[in-house]
mmCIF file of C-alpha atoms in Angstrom:
data_model
loop_
_atom_site.group_PDB
_atom_site.id
_atom_site.type_symbol
_atom_site.label_atom_id
_atom_site.label_comp_id
_atom_site.label_asym_id
_atom_site.label_seq_id
_atom_site.Cartn_x
_atom_site.Cartn_y
_atom_site.Cartn_z
ATOM 1 C CA MET A 19 103.226 67.202 -48.565
ATOM 2 C CA LEU A 20 101.252 65.365 -51.282
ATOM 3 C CA THR A 21 97.463 65.616 -51.311
ATOM 4 C CA LEU A 22 94.405 63.649 -52.544
ATOM 5 C CA SER A 23 93.744 66.729 -54.602
ATOM 6 C CA ARG A 24 97.479 66.924 -55.752
ATOM 7 C CA LEU A 25 97.249 63.444 -57.148
ATOM 8 C CA GLU A 26 94.119 63.725 -58.936
ATOM 9 C CA ASP A 27 96.264 66.347 -60.681
ATOM 10 C CA VAL A 28 98.793 64.570 -61.590
ATOM 11 C CA VAL A 29 96.669 61.974 -62.794
ATOM 12 C CA VAL A 30 94.308 63.829 -65.143
ATOM 13 C CA GLU A 31 97.481 66.372 -66.483
ATOM 14 C CA PRO A 32 97.379 64.147 -69.664
ATOM 15 C CA LEU A 33 93.675 64.862 -69.931
ATOM 16 C CA THR A 34 92.225 67.787 -72.191
ATOM 17 C CA GLU A 35 90.945 70.842 -69.788
ATOM 18 C CA ALA A 36 87.453 69.734 -70.525
ATOM 19 C CA GLN A 37 88.181 66.025 -69.723
ATOM 20 C CA ARG A 38 89.910 66.699 -66.032
ATOM 21 C CA TRP A 39 86.768 66.946 -64.414
ATOM 22 C CA THR A 40 85.309 63.608 -65.599
ATOM 23 C CA GLY A 41 88.747 62.479 -64.843
ATOM 24 C CA ARG A 42 89.055 63.227 -61.745
ATOM 25 C CA ALA A 43 85.032 61.592 -61.033
ATOM 26 C CA LEU A 44 86.863 58.442 -62.824
ATOM 27 C CA THR A 45 90.149 58.431 -60.530
ATOM 28 C CA ARG A 46 87.466 58.706 -57.143
ATOM 29 C CA PHE A 47 84.992 56.308 -58.037
ATOM 30 C CA ALA A 48 87.987 53.801 -58.983
ATOM 31 C CA ALA A 49 89.798 54.532 -55.038
ATOM 32 C CA GLY A 50 86.538 54.265 -53.743
ATOM 33 C CA ILE A 51 86.007 50.199 -55.049
ATOM 34 C CA ALA A 52 88.937 48.913 -54.783
ATOM 35 C CA PRO A 53 88.956 48.867 -50.606
ATOM 36 C CA TRP A 54 85.611 47.170 -51.335
ATOM 37 C CA GLY A 55 87.293 44.209 -53.294
ATOM 38 C CA ALA A 56 90.260 44.088 -51.366
ATOM 39 C CA ALA A 57 87.644 43.805 -48.203
ATOM 40 C CA PHE A 58 85.329 41.175 -50.168
ATOM 41 C CA ALA A 59 88.257 39.120 -51.008
ATOM 42 C CA LEU A 60 88.628 38.856 -47.512
ATOM 43 C CA LEU A 61 85.515 37.621 -46.500
ATOM 44 C CA PHE A 62 85.585 34.962 -48.974
ATOM 45 C CA THR A 63 88.964 33.745 -48.195
ATOM 46 C CA ALA A 64 87.378 33.234 -44.483
ATOM 47 C CA LEU A 65 84.007 31.650 -45.819
ATOM 48 C CA GLY A 66 86.180 28.949 -47.855
ATOM 49 C CA GLN A 67 85.364 30.829 -51.372
ATOM 50 C CA PRO A 68 89.288 30.601 -52.642
ATOM 51 C CA TRP A 69 87.763 31.541 -56.423
ATOM 52 C CA VAL A 70 85.707 34.608 -55.297
ATOM 53 C CA ALA A 71 88.455 35.693 -53.167
ATOM 54 C CA ALA A 72 90.920 35.019 -55.809
ATOM 55 C CA SER A 73 88.285 37.302 -58.423
ATOM 56 C CA LEU A 74 87.954 39.764 -55.850
ATOM 57 C CA ALA A 75 91.388 40.813 -55.388
ATOM 58 C CA VAL A 76 92.595 40.736 -58.807
ATOM 59 C CA ALA A 77 89.516 43.547 -59.487
ATOM 60 C CA SER A 78 90.552 45.066 -56.378
ATOM 61 C CA ILE A 79 94.012 45.139 -58.260
ATOM 62 C CA GLY A 80 93.197 46.429 -61.038
ATOM 63 C CA VAL A 81 90.425 48.948 -59.801
ATOM 64 C CA GLY A 82 93.038 50.355 -58.191
ATOM 65 C CA VAL A 83 95.486 51.409 -60.199
ATOM 66 C CA VAL A 84 92.754 52.958 -63.191
ATOM 67 C CA PRO A 85 94.347 56.343 -61.599
ATOM 68 C CA LEU A 86 97.760 54.829 -63.126
ATOM 69 C CA VAL A 87 96.452 53.642 -66.263
ATOM 70 C CA LEU A 88 94.825 57.001 -67.126
ATOM 71 C CA ARG A 89 97.530 58.596 -66.146
ATOM 72 C CA THR A 90 100.062 56.471 -68.495
ATOM 73 C CA THR A 91 97.324 56.446 -71.784
ATOM 74 C CA GLY A 92 95.432 59.603 -71.346
ATOM 75 C CA SER A 93 92.640 57.873 -72.648
ATOM 76 C CA LEU A 94 89.413 58.069 -70.396
ATOM 77 C CA ALA A 95 87.611 55.197 -72.649
ATOM 78 C CA PHE A 96 90.542 53.141 -72.320
ATOM 79 C CA ALA A 97 90.570 53.780 -68.680
ATOM 80 C CA SER A 98 86.648 52.790 -68.386
ATOM 81 C CA HIS A 99 87.002 50.356 -70.237
ATOM 82 C CA TRP A 100 89.778 48.873 -68.118
ATOM 83 C CA LEU A 101 88.291 49.062 -64.864
ATOM 84 C CA CYS A 102 84.756 47.581 -66.261
ATOM 85 C CA ALA A 103 86.770 44.519 -67.462
ATOM 86 C CA PHE A 104 88.017 44.263 -63.863
ATOM 87 C CA LEU A 105 84.628 44.702 -61.949
ATOM 88 C CA SER A 106 82.994 42.489 -64.299
ATOM 89 C CA GLN A 107 84.991 39.201 -63.924
ATOM 90 C CA SER A 108 84.615 39.487 -60.543
ATOM 91 C CA LEU A 109 80.893 39.830 -60.784
ATOM 92 C CA LEU A 110 80.903 37.315 -63.092
ATOM 93 C CA VAL A 111 82.934 34.284 -60.888
ATOM 94 C CA SER A 112 80.888 35.498 -57.740
ATOM 95 C CA ALA A 113 77.811 35.040 -59.448
ATOM 96 C CA GLY A 114 78.982 32.033 -60.714
ATOM 97 C CA ARG A 115 79.794 30.237 -57.956
ATOM 98 C CA LEU A 116 77.198 31.740 -55.427
ATOM 99 C CA GLY A 117 74.061 31.307 -56.766
ATOM 100 C CA GLY A 118 74.026 32.303 -60.442
ATOM 101 C CA VAL A 119 71.405 34.850 -62.194
ATOM 102 C CA THR A 120 69.969 35.543 -58.322
ATOM 103 C CA ALA A 121 73.094 36.354 -57.124
ATOM 104 C CA ALA A 122 73.057 39.494 -55.251
ATOM 105 C CA SER A 123 76.682 40.235 -57.534
ATOM 106 C CA VAL A 124 74.724 40.369 -60.704
ATOM 107 C CA PRO A 125 73.064 43.762 -60.057
ATOM 108 C CA TRP A 126 76.259 45.314 -60.092
ATOM 109 C CA LEU A 127 76.617 45.017 -63.814
ATOM 110 C CA ALA A 128 74.826 48.163 -64.092
ATOM 111 C CA ALA A 129 77.322 49.765 -62.701
ATOM 112 C CA CYS A 130 79.663 49.222 -65.602
ATOM 113 C CA VAL A 131 77.226 50.051 -68.101
ATOM 114 C CA VAL A 132 76.588 53.609 -66.222
ATOM 115 C CA VAL A 133 80.409 54.179 -65.648
ATOM 116 C CA ALA A 134 80.835 53.433 -69.538
ATOM 117 C CA THR A 135 78.583 55.605 -70.484
ATOM 118 C CA LEU A 136 79.504 58.861 -68.439
ATOM 119 C CA VAL A 137 82.825 58.762 -68.938
ATOM 120 C CA ALA A 138 83.707 57.210 -72.095
ATOM 121 C CA GLY A 139 79.842 57.953 -73.777
ATOM 122 C CA TRP A 140 76.979 56.385 -74.807
ATOM 123 C CA ARG A 141 78.864 53.806 -77.655
ATOM 124 C CA ALA A 142 80.816 52.499 -74.729
ATOM 125 C CA GLY A 143 77.925 52.158 -72.321
ATOM 126 C CA ALA A 144 76.117 49.897 -75.476
ATOM 127 C CA VAL A 145 78.953 47.665 -75.521
ATOM 128 C CA TRP A 146 79.149 47.163 -72.029
ATOM 129 C CA ALA A 147 74.992 47.091 -72.037
ATOM 130 C CA GLY A 148 75.638 43.824 -74.907
ATOM 131 C CA LEU A 149 78.611 42.114 -72.554
ATOM 132 C CA SER A 150 76.406 42.791 -69.357
ATOM 133 C CA THR A 151 73.304 41.362 -71.136
ATOM 134 C CA ALA A 152 75.289 38.041 -72.417
ATOM 135 C CA MET A 153 77.250 37.402 -68.816
ATOM 136 C CA VAL A 154 73.464 37.718 -67.464
ATOM 137 C CA VAL A 155 72.359 35.427 -70.019
ATOM 138 C CA GLY A 156 75.303 32.765 -69.979
ATOM 139 C CA LEU A 157 74.336 32.529 -66.038
ATOM 140 C CA PHE A 158 70.743 31.880 -66.401
ATOM 141 C CA VAL A 159 71.636 28.881 -69.065
ATOM 142 C CA ALA A 160 74.040 27.748 -66.970
ATOM 143 C CA GLN A 161 71.753 27.449 -63.889
ATOM 144 C CA VAL A 162 69.129 25.930 -66.280
ATOM 145 C CA VAL A 163 71.460 23.148 -67.358
ATOM 146 C CA ASP A 164 72.867 22.656 -63.483
ATOM 147 C CA VAL A 165 75.982 23.202 -64.537
ATOM 148 C CA LEU A 166 77.125 26.005 -61.617
ATOM 149 C CA PRO A 167 78.347 24.517 -58.571
ATOM 150 C CA VAL A 168 75.919 24.306 -55.557
ATOM 151 C CA PRO A 169 77.258 27.508 -53.198
ATOM 152 C CA ASP A 170 79.263 26.008 -49.968
ATOM 153 C CA VAL A 171 78.250 28.579 -47.658
ATOM 154 C CA PRO A 172 76.341 29.028 -44.253
ATOM 155 C CA PRO A 173 72.985 30.866 -44.911
ATOM 156 C CA ASN A 174 73.676 33.750 -42.768
ATOM 157 C CA ALA A 175 77.410 34.091 -44.344
ATOM 158 C CA LEU A 176 75.927 34.244 -47.875
ATOM 159 C CA ALA A 177 72.595 36.953 -46.760
ATOM 160 C CA LEU A 178 76.072 38.637 -44.622
ATOM 161 C CA ALA A 179 77.771 39.083 -47.823
ATOM 162 C CA ALA A 180 74.354 39.964 -49.780
ATOM 163 C CA THR A 181 73.565 42.584 -47.574
ATOM 164 C CA SER A 182 77.117 44.550 -47.744
ATOM 165 C CA ALA A 183 76.897 44.016 -51.543
ATOM 166 C CA GLN A 184 73.548 45.446 -51.815
ATOM 167 C CA THR A 185 74.767 48.290 -49.317
ATOM 168 C CA GLY A 186 77.783 48.979 -51.718
ATOM 169 C CA LEU A 187 75.247 49.035 -54.520
ATOM 170 C CA PHE A 188 73.194 51.402 -53.127
ATOM 171 C CA MET A 189 76.194 53.975 -52.415
ATOM 172 C CA VAL A 190 77.370 53.737 -55.488
ATOM 173 C CA ALA A 191 74.306 54.517 -57.407
ATOM 174 C CA LEU A 192 74.535 57.394 -55.590
ATOM 175 C CA VAL A 193 78.168 58.139 -56.440
ATOM 176 C CA LEU A 194 77.103 57.891 -60.158
ATOM 177 C CA VAL A 195 74.081 60.135 -60.090
ATOM 178 C CA THR A 196 75.249 62.641 -58.380
ATOM 179 C CA ALA A 197 78.273 62.574 -60.710
ATOM 180 C CA ALA A 198 76.491 62.586 -63.760
ATOM 181 C CA VAL A 199 74.352 65.475 -62.210
ATOM 182 C CA SER A 200 77.562 67.115 -61.370
ATOM 183 C CA ILE A 201 78.713 66.447 -64.668
ATOM 184 C CA ASN A 202 75.633 68.236 -66.541
ATOM 185 C CA ALA A 203 75.484 70.751 -64.454
ATOM 186 C CA ARG A 204 78.891 71.581 -65.126
ATOM 187 C CA ALA A 205 78.582 71.344 -68.571
ATOM 188 C CA ARG A 206 75.540 74.190 -68.438
ATOM 189 C CA ARG A 207 77.619 76.425 -66.507
ATOM 190 C CA GLU A 208 80.235 76.027 -69.271
ATOM 191 C CA LEU A 209 77.778 76.602 -72.007
ATOM 192 C CA GLU A 210 76.767 79.678 -70.299
ATOM 193 C CA LEU A 211 80.273 81.087 -69.766
ATOM 194 C CA ALA A 212 80.526 80.562 -73.395
ATOM 195 C CA ARG A 213 77.835 82.103 -74.378
ATOM 196 C CA ALA A 214 78.173 84.799 -72.536
ATOM 197 C CA ALA A 215 81.636 85.003 -73.450
ATOM 198 C CA ALA A 216 80.751 85.260 -77.105
ATOM 199 C CA GLU A 217 77.942 87.489 -76.573
ATOM 200 C CA ASP A 218 80.598 90.373 -75.150
ATOM 201 C CA ALA A 219 82.851 89.821 -78.192
ATOM 202 C CA ASN A 220 80.105 90.259 -80.568
ATOM 203 C CA ARG A 221 78.796 93.460 -78.877
ATOM 204 C CA ALA A 222 82.294 94.996 -78.612
ATOM 205 C CA LYS A 223 82.786 93.721 -82.176
ATOM 206 C CA SER A 224 80.259 95.645 -83.491
ATOM 207 C CA ASP A 225 80.761 98.801 -80.946
ATOM 208 C CA PHE A 226 84.528 98.638 -82.831
ATOM 209 C CA LEU A 227 82.774 97.888 -86.312
ATOM 210 C CA ALA A 228 80.362 101.348 -85.460
ATOM 211 C CA ARG A 229 83.000 103.670 -84.335
ATOM 212 C CA MET A 230 85.536 102.453 -86.680
ATOM 213 C CA SER A 231 83.248 102.652 -89.534
ATOM 214 C CA HIS A 232 82.233 106.391 -88.594
ATOM 215 C CA GLU A 233 85.821 107.682 -88.215
ATOM 216 C CA LEU A 234 86.370 106.427 -91.639
ATOM 217 C CA ARG A 235 82.976 107.919 -93.470
ATOM 218 C CA THR A 236 84.065 111.745 -92.128
ATOM 219 C CA PRO A 237 86.999 111.999 -94.121
ATOM 220 C CA LEU A 238 85.720 109.903 -97.047
ATOM 221 C CA ASN A 239 82.719 112.294 -97.173
ATOM 222 C CA GLY A 240 85.102 115.329 -97.748
ATOM 223 C CA ILE A 241 87.118 113.799 -100.359
ATOM 224 C CA LEU A 242 84.331 113.344 -102.293
ATOM 225 C CA GLY A 243 82.940 116.909 -101.387
ATOM 226 C CA TYR A 244 86.239 118.319 -102.607
ATOM 227 C CA ALA A 245 86.198 116.228 -105.544
ATOM 228 C CA GLU A 246 83.415 116.879 -106.930
ATOM 229 C CA LEU A 247 84.509 120.326 -106.562
ATOM 230 C CA LEU A 248 86.963 120.481 -108.594
ATOM 231 C CA ALA A 249 85.397 118.562 -111.315
ATOM 232 C CA GLU A 250 83.383 121.832 -111.316
ATOM 233 C CA ASP A 251 86.146 123.724 -113.413
ATOM 234 C CA ALA A 252 88.646 120.966 -113.950
ATOM 235 C CA ALA A 253 90.269 120.279 -117.593
ATOM 236 C CA PRO A 254 88.464 117.345 -119.659
ATOM 237 C CA ASP A 255 91.394 114.439 -118.877
ATOM 238 C CA THR A 256 91.191 115.933 -115.122
ATOM 239 C CA ALA A 257 87.237 115.915 -114.953
ATOM 240 C CA ARG A 258 87.570 112.057 -116.028
ATOM 241 C CA ASP A 259 90.185 111.055 -113.286
ATOM 242 C CA LEU A 260 88.306 113.204 -110.603
ATOM 243 C CA GLY A 261 85.213 111.242 -111.603
ATOM 244 C CA ARG A 262 87.352 108.034 -110.850
ATOM 245 C CA ILE A 263 87.998 108.806 -107.620
ATOM 246 C CA ARG A 264 84.302 109.777 -106.780
ATOM 247 C CA ASP A 265 83.150 106.344 -108.334
ATOM 248 C CA ALA A 266 85.449 104.206 -105.965
ATOM 249 C CA GLY A 267 85.113 106.814 -103.220
ATOM 250 C CA GLY A 268 81.596 106.406 -103.529
ATOM 251 C CA HIS A 269 81.612 102.823 -103.554
ATOM 252 C CA LEU A 270 83.757 102.590 -100.981
ATOM 253 C CA LEU A 271 81.244 105.058 -98.690
ATOM 254 C CA SER A 272 78.689 102.368 -99.327
ATOM 255 C CA MET A 273 80.570 100.037 -97.868
ATOM 256 C CA ILE A 274 81.345 101.433 -95.016
ATOM 257 C CA ASN A 275 77.633 102.689 -94.560
ATOM 258 C CA ASP A 276 76.973 99.035 -94.993
ATOM 259 C CA VAL A 277 79.181 97.910 -92.085
ATOM 260 C CA LEU A 278 78.060 100.655 -90.337
ATOM 261 C CA ASP A 279 74.468 99.140 -90.329
ATOM 262 C CA LEU A 280 75.146 95.848 -89.551
ATOM 263 C CA ALA A 281 77.259 96.922 -86.493
ATOM 264 C CA ARG A 282 74.789 99.306 -85.387
ATOM 265 C CA VAL A 283 71.246 96.753 -85.974
ATOM 266 C CA GLU A 284 73.578 93.446 -84.114
ATOM 267 C CA ALA A 285 74.257 95.700 -81.427
ATOM 268 C CA GLY A 286 70.495 97.097 -80.843
ATOM 269 C CA ARG A 287 71.579 100.355 -82.010
ATOM 270 C CA LEU A 288 69.559 101.231 -85.129
ATOM 271 C CA PRO A 289 66.449 102.436 -84.506
ATOM 272 C CA PHE A 290 63.247 100.698 -85.809
ATOM 273 C CA GLU A 291 60.002 102.873 -86.129
ATOM 274 C CA PRO A 292 57.521 100.654 -87.644
ATOM 275 C CA ARG A 293 54.358 102.171 -89.367
ATOM 276 C CA GLU A 294 51.919 101.906 -92.754
ATOM 277 C CA VAL A 295 53.917 101.466 -95.339
ATOM 278 C CA GLN A 296 51.908 101.375 -98.345
ATOM 279 C CA VAL A 297 54.249 98.685 -100.786
ATOM 280 C CA GLY A 298 52.934 99.535 -104.360
ATOM 281 C CA GLU A 299 54.823 103.081 -103.919
ATOM 282 C CA LEU A 300 57.943 102.573 -102.000
ATOM 283 C CA LEU A 301 58.640 99.299 -105.086
ATOM 284 C CA GLN A 302 58.075 102.245 -107.760
ATOM 285 C CA SER A 303 60.661 103.966 -105.899
ATOM 286 C CA VAL A 304 63.378 101.240 -105.690
ATOM 287 C CA VAL A 305 62.950 100.729 -109.316
ATOM 288 C CA ILE A 306 63.752 104.547 -110.120
ATOM 289 C CA SER A 307 66.849 103.938 -107.573
ATOM 290 C CA ALA A 308 67.840 100.534 -109.181
ATOM 291 C CA ALA A 309 67.711 101.810 -112.636
ATOM 292 C CA PRO A 310 71.257 102.156 -113.216
ATOM 293 C CA LEU A 311 72.296 99.357 -111.430
ATOM 294 C CA VAL A 312 69.719 96.953 -113.583
ATOM 295 C CA ALA A 313 70.791 99.119 -116.539
ATOM 296 C CA ALA A 314 74.780 98.180 -116.249
ATOM 297 C CA ASN A 315 74.340 94.386 -117.202
ATOM 298 C CA ARG A 316 71.519 95.187 -119.814
ATOM 299 C CA ASN A 317 69.049 93.775 -118.019
ATOM 300 C CA ARG A 318 65.045 94.473 -117.877
ATOM 301 C CA LEU A 319 63.401 95.394 -114.495
ATOM 302 C CA ARG A 320 59.224 94.569 -114.396
ATOM 303 C CA LEU A 321 57.278 95.071 -111.432
ATOM 304 C CA GLU A 322 54.395 93.373 -110.294
ATOM 305 C CA THR A 323 51.637 94.394 -107.950
ATOM 306 C CA GLU A 324 48.652 92.961 -107.036
ATOM 307 C CA GLY A 325 45.735 95.835 -105.702
ATOM 308 C CA GLU A 326 46.525 97.644 -102.977
ATOM 309 C CA VAL A 327 49.369 95.867 -100.769
ATOM 310 C CA ARG A 328 50.247 97.735 -97.363
ATOM 311 C CA ALA A 329 53.077 96.252 -94.916
ATOM 312 C CA TRP A 330 53.932 97.140 -91.373
ATOM 313 C CA ALA A 331 57.236 98.227 -91.361
ATOM 314 C CA ASP A 332 59.978 100.620 -91.130
ATOM 315 C CA ASP A 333 59.914 102.429 -94.589
ATOM 316 C CA LEU A 334 63.516 102.895 -95.148
ATOM 317 C CA ARG A 335 64.494 99.803 -93.341
ATOM 318 C CA LEU A 336 62.281 98.095 -95.821
ATOM 319 C CA ARG A 337 62.853 100.442 -99.088
ATOM 320 C CA GLN A 338 66.351 99.212 -98.201
ATOM 321 C CA CYS A 339 66.130 95.534 -98.220
ATOM 322 C CA VAL A 340 63.866 95.787 -101.630
ATOM 323 C CA LEU A 341 66.645 97.870 -102.963
ATOM 324 C CA ASN A 342 69.671 95.002 -101.903
ATOM 325 C CA LEU A 343 67.531 92.617 -103.433
ATOM 326 C CA VAL A 344 67.181 93.918 -106.624
ATOM 327 C CA SER A 345 70.922 95.429 -106.613
ATOM 328 C CA ASN A 346 72.037 91.929 -105.843
ATOM 329 C CA ALA A 347 69.705 89.889 -108.328
ATOM 330 C CA ALA A 348 71.481 92.434 -111.387
ATOM 331 C CA LYS A 349 74.899 91.716 -109.954
ATOM 332 C CA PHE A 350 73.834 88.344 -110.795
ATOM 333 C CA THR A 351 72.169 88.199 -114.113
ATOM 334 C CA THR A 352 73.268 89.676 -117.158
ATOM 335 C CA GLU A 353 70.875 90.200 -120.213
ATOM 336 C CA GLY A 354 68.302 89.136 -118.254
ATOM 337 C CA GLU A 355 65.026 89.795 -116.291
ATOM 338 C CA ILE A 356 64.345 90.628 -112.995
ATOM 339 C CA ALA A 357 61.018 90.718 -111.348
ATOM 340 C CA LEU A 358 59.907 92.764 -108.504
ATOM 341 C CA ALA A 359 56.599 91.948 -106.839
ATOM 342 C CA ALA A 360 54.351 92.316 -104.024
ATOM 343 C CA ARG A 361 51.325 90.536 -102.602
ATOM 344 C CA HIS A 362 49.064 89.652 -100.114
ATOM 345 C CA VAL A 363 49.219 85.829 -98.737
ATOM 346 C CA ARG A 364 47.427 84.378 -95.460
ATOM 347 C CA GLY A 365 47.609 87.174 -93.649
ATOM 348 C CA GLU A 366 51.627 88.600 -94.865
ATOM 349 C CA VAL A 367 53.126 90.532 -97.446
ATOM 350 C CA LEU A 368 55.206 88.719 -99.785
ATOM 351 C CA ILE A 369 57.876 91.109 -101.686
ATOM 352 C CA GLU A 370 59.521 89.087 -104.227
ATOM 353 C CA VAL A 371 62.504 89.505 -106.579
ATOM 354 C CA ARG A 372 62.843 86.826 -109.170
ATOM 355 C CA ASP A 373 66.073 86.501 -111.391
ATOM 356 C CA THR A 374 67.291 85.024 -114.375
ATOM 357 C CA GLY A 375 71.284 85.239 -112.894
ATOM 358 C CA VAL A 376 74.136 82.320 -111.685
ATOM 359 C CA GLY A 377 71.894 81.307 -109.724
ATOM 360 C CA MET A 378 73.115 79.163 -106.566
ATOM 361 C CA THR A 379 73.922 75.454 -105.436
ATOM 362 C CA SER A 380 72.294 74.326 -101.805
ATOM 363 C CA ALA A 381 75.510 74.477 -100.004
ATOM 364 C CA GLN A 382 75.754 78.194 -101.012
ATOM 365 C CA LEU A 383 72.301 79.020 -100.266
ATOM 366 C CA GLU A 384 73.190 77.821 -96.765
ATOM 367 C CA ARG A 385 75.405 80.740 -96.303
ATOM 368 C CA VAL A 386 74.008 83.864 -98.620
ATOM 369 C CA PHE A 387 72.409 85.260 -95.793
ATOM 370 C CA GLU A 388 76.153 85.406 -93.749
ATOM 371 C CA PRO A 389 77.997 88.241 -93.446
ATOM 372 C CA PHE A 390 81.031 88.818 -95.792
ATOM 373 C CA ALA A 391 79.541 85.854 -97.130
ATOM 374 C CA GLN A 392 79.763 85.371 -101.053
ATOM 375 C CA ALA A 393 77.948 82.397 -103.063
ATOM 376 C CA THR A 394 81.831 81.639 -104.295
ATOM 377 C CA ASP A 395 85.155 81.985 -103.603
ATOM 378 C CA ASP A 396 85.871 84.185 -106.843
ATOM 379 C CA THR A 397 82.263 85.865 -106.622
ATOM 380 C CA ASP A 398 83.833 88.984 -105.171
ATOM 381 C CA ARG A 399 86.805 88.727 -107.876
ATOM 382 C CA GLN A 400 84.124 88.227 -110.921
ATOM 383 C CA PHE A 401 81.082 90.338 -109.765
ATOM 384 C CA GLY A 402 82.663 93.020 -106.733
ATOM 385 C CA GLY A 403 80.460 93.818 -103.521
ATOM 386 C CA SER A 404 81.641 93.303 -99.880
ATOM 387 C CA GLY A 405 79.089 90.202 -98.731
ATOM 388 C CA LEU A 406 77.128 92.679 -96.190
ATOM 389 C CA GLY A 407 73.766 93.469 -98.298
ATOM 390 C CA LEU A 408 71.730 90.059 -97.920
ATOM 391 C CA ALA A 409 73.098 90.076 -94.394
ATOM 392 C CA ILE A 410 71.521 93.321 -93.375
ATOM 393 C CA VAL A 411 68.302 92.661 -95.189
ATOM 394 C CA ARG A 412 68.133 89.346 -93.188
ATOM 395 C CA GLN A 413 68.914 91.532 -89.824
ATOM 396 C CA TYR A 414 66.217 94.323 -90.701
ATOM 397 C CA ALA A 415 63.780 91.617 -91.606
ATOM 398 C CA ASP A 416 63.979 90.350 -87.991
ATOM 399 C CA ARG A 417 63.953 93.165 -86.388
ATOM 400 C CA MET A 418 60.846 94.288 -88.388
ATOM 401 C CA GLY A 419 58.900 90.977 -86.955
ATOM 402 C CA GLY A 420 59.431 89.626 -90.393
ATOM 403 C CA SER A 421 61.512 87.531 -92.771
ATOM 404 C CA VAL A 422 63.670 86.597 -95.872
ATOM 405 C CA GLU A 423 64.438 83.254 -98.122
ATOM 406 C CA ALA A 424 65.839 82.000 -100.908
ATOM 407 C CA VAL A 425 65.086 79.351 -103.633
ATOM 408 C CA SER A 426 67.766 79.266 -106.554
ATOM 409 C CA GLU A 427 69.198 76.559 -108.807
ATOM 410 C CA PRO A 428 72.582 76.709 -110.774
ATOM 411 C CA GLY A 429 72.118 78.502 -113.914
ATOM 412 C CA ARG A 430 68.015 78.830 -113.594
ATOM 413 C CA GLY A 431 68.263 82.072 -111.368
ATOM 414 C CA SER A 432 67.049 82.784 -107.928
ATOM 415 C CA VAL A 433 64.000 83.835 -105.849
ATOM 416 C CA PHE A 434 64.409 85.915 -103.132
ATOM 417 C CA THR A 435 61.155 86.417 -100.365
ATOM 418 C CA LEU A 436 60.457 88.883 -98.325
ATOM 419 C CA ARG A 437 57.716 88.589 -95.609
ATOM 420 C CA MET A 438 56.597 91.371 -93.599
ATOM 421 C CA PRO A 439 53.532 91.799 -91.265
ATOM 422 C CA VAL A 440 50.266 93.241 -93.174
ATOM 423 C CA ALA A 441 49.082 96.590 -91.952
#
């Protein structure tokens, strides 16, 4: 048995999944309006108004075939314009024959604007708002210059028709408002479901990365340890080869540690223990640790501090943030200068890392803190790196109640600023 629901399924089949609910609503609206047009066509035939009756009959047929139009074209916009065109022509003819701008059919033009907006978007609604306004203005002008015919309908019959039209308009308003509320509620539900699914997928990804990184790190530590032991008594050539193994393994271990840390912080499993941190001492330790990285590209590292600067942060995580920023500057600067500075500014601790390196464009800056992102497509080939260091800095800074930002110009270096709460 072919039910109404099955008919709707056939009508909306060409539409996308996201459009089908709106297609069903448009189909039901058309199915509800078409009988009204037929009933009013019979009424005005009996009242001796053939033009009005004919326009209503045409509208009833045109609106009634909206489901077929939607099924054939697969376009919500075309179907909504089709419906509004047939509906508005009957309203215009009825108003022109039955009282002009004050006719009971004129307020129905608002239904065209609402239907077009809900189904096809605000641009379609704006088109029908403009057309409806033009129709109303045209009726007003025609009425002022006295070119409209005088209604030849008994007053009581005209009042009955007006009452029926207004009642129908109230019902249509209820249907349209209900549809708008339902569409909004459905969109919110779909958004919530999509967000929940994305959060679940992100947690699953973070859990997977954390487990896999741990499983990879354990045997890699063993390989590095054995290479270190073998190098102690190895011949010079063998020792050099073992050194290359240690270097490559150390680089891989560093990348695995970055992946593990990022996965743990995204999953909320990385502990943070904020305390008062003496920033000057922390920066001095970073300078010592970063010295080989800075010297590798023949750079100079300068430390600038203004008095005693104390921050409220996890000292281990803050140190890693600063070290990552300095390492990033050292990687993208050759025979230049890197400045590491800290100071108090308006209740915050500002830690700046300035370099004279290659710099970045505004488009590159937008992605610089994204995981696995590099400034350019060939950055990883030219400079190396996993693209995780700056992403970790942002995650750590956020978790410690701070922030990180970057300013840069191509060829003029970069400035990374880490903001932390004052202790």
